[in-house]
Short mmCIF file of C-alpha atoms in Angstrom, two decimals:
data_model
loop_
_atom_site.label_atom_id
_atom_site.label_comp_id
_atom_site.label_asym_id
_atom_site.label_seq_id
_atom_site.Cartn_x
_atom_site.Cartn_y
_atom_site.Cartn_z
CA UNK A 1088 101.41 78.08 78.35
CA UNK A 1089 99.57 76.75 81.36
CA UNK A 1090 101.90 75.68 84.51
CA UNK A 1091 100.43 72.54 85.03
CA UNK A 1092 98.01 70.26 83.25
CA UNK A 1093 95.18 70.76 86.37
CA UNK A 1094 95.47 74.68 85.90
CA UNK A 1095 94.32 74.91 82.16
CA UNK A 1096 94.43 78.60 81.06
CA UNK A 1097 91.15 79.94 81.21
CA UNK A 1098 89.44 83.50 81.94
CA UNK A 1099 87.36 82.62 84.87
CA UNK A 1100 89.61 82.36 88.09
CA UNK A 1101 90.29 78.73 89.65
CA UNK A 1102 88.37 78.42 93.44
CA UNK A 1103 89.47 75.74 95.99
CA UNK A 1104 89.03 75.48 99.74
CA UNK A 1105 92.67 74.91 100.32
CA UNK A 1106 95.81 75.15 98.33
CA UNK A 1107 95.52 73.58 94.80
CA UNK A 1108 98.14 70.45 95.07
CA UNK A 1109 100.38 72.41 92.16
CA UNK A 1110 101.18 75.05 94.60
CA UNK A 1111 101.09 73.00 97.64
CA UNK A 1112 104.07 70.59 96.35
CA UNK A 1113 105.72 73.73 95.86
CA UNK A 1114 105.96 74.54 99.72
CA UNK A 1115 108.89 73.33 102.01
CA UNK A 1116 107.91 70.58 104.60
CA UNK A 1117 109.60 69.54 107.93
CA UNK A 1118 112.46 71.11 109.48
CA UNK A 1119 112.27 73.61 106.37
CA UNK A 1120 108.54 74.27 106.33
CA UNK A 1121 109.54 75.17 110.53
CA UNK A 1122 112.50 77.24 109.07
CA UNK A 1123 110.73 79.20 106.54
CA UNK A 1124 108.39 80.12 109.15
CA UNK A 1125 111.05 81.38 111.70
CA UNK A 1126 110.95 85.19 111.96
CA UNK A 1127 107.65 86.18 110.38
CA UNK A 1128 103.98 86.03 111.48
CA UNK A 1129 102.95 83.02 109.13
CA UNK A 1130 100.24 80.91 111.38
CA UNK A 1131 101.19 76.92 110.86
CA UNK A 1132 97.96 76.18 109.32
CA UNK A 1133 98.28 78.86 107.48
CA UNK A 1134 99.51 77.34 103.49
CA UNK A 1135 98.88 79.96 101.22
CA UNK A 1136 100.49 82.75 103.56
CA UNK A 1137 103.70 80.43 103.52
CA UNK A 1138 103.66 80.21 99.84
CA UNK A 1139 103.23 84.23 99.45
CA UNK A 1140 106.75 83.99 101.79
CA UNK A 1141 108.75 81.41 100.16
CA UNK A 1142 107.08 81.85 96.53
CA UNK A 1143 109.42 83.93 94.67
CA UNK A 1144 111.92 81.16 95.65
CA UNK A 1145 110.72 78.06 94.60
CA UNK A 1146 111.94 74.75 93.23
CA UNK A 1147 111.48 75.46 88.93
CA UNK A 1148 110.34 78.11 86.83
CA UNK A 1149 107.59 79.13 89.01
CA UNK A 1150 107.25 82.07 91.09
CA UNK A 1151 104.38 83.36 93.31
CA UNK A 1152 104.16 86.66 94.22
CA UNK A 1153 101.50 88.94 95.37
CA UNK A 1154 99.71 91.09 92.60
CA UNK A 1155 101.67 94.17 94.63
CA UNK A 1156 104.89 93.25 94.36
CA UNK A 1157 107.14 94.26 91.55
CA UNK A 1158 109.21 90.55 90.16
CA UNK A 1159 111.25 92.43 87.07
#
């Protein structure tokens, strides 16, 4: 079942120059997004590292991980 009707399942990976908008809602903003970043070596500009740190936690049924980490 694909997460979101712009990220169709498909074999061939999905390439962007920034954060697909899916995954980008999914970050904190404001105070939080300054929060989140408090005590770890995520640059500002830096979207995809702060969804690798606040993915597994996420608003819904989606979690982001990296391929290295073990989610069971």
């Amino acid at each position: 079942m694909p997460i979101s009707p712009t990220l169709p399942l498909r074999t061939l990976p999905f390439e962007s120059d920034g954060l697909h908008p899916f995954f980008d809602n999914l970050l904190p903003e404001g105070f939080l997004d300054e929060a989140s970043r408090r005590g770890t070596h995520v640059a500002e500009h830096d979207r995809f590292g702060l969804l690798l740190h606040v993915g597994a936690d996420t608003i819904g049924a989606v979690e982001v991980t990296a391929l290295d980490e073990d989610v069971s």
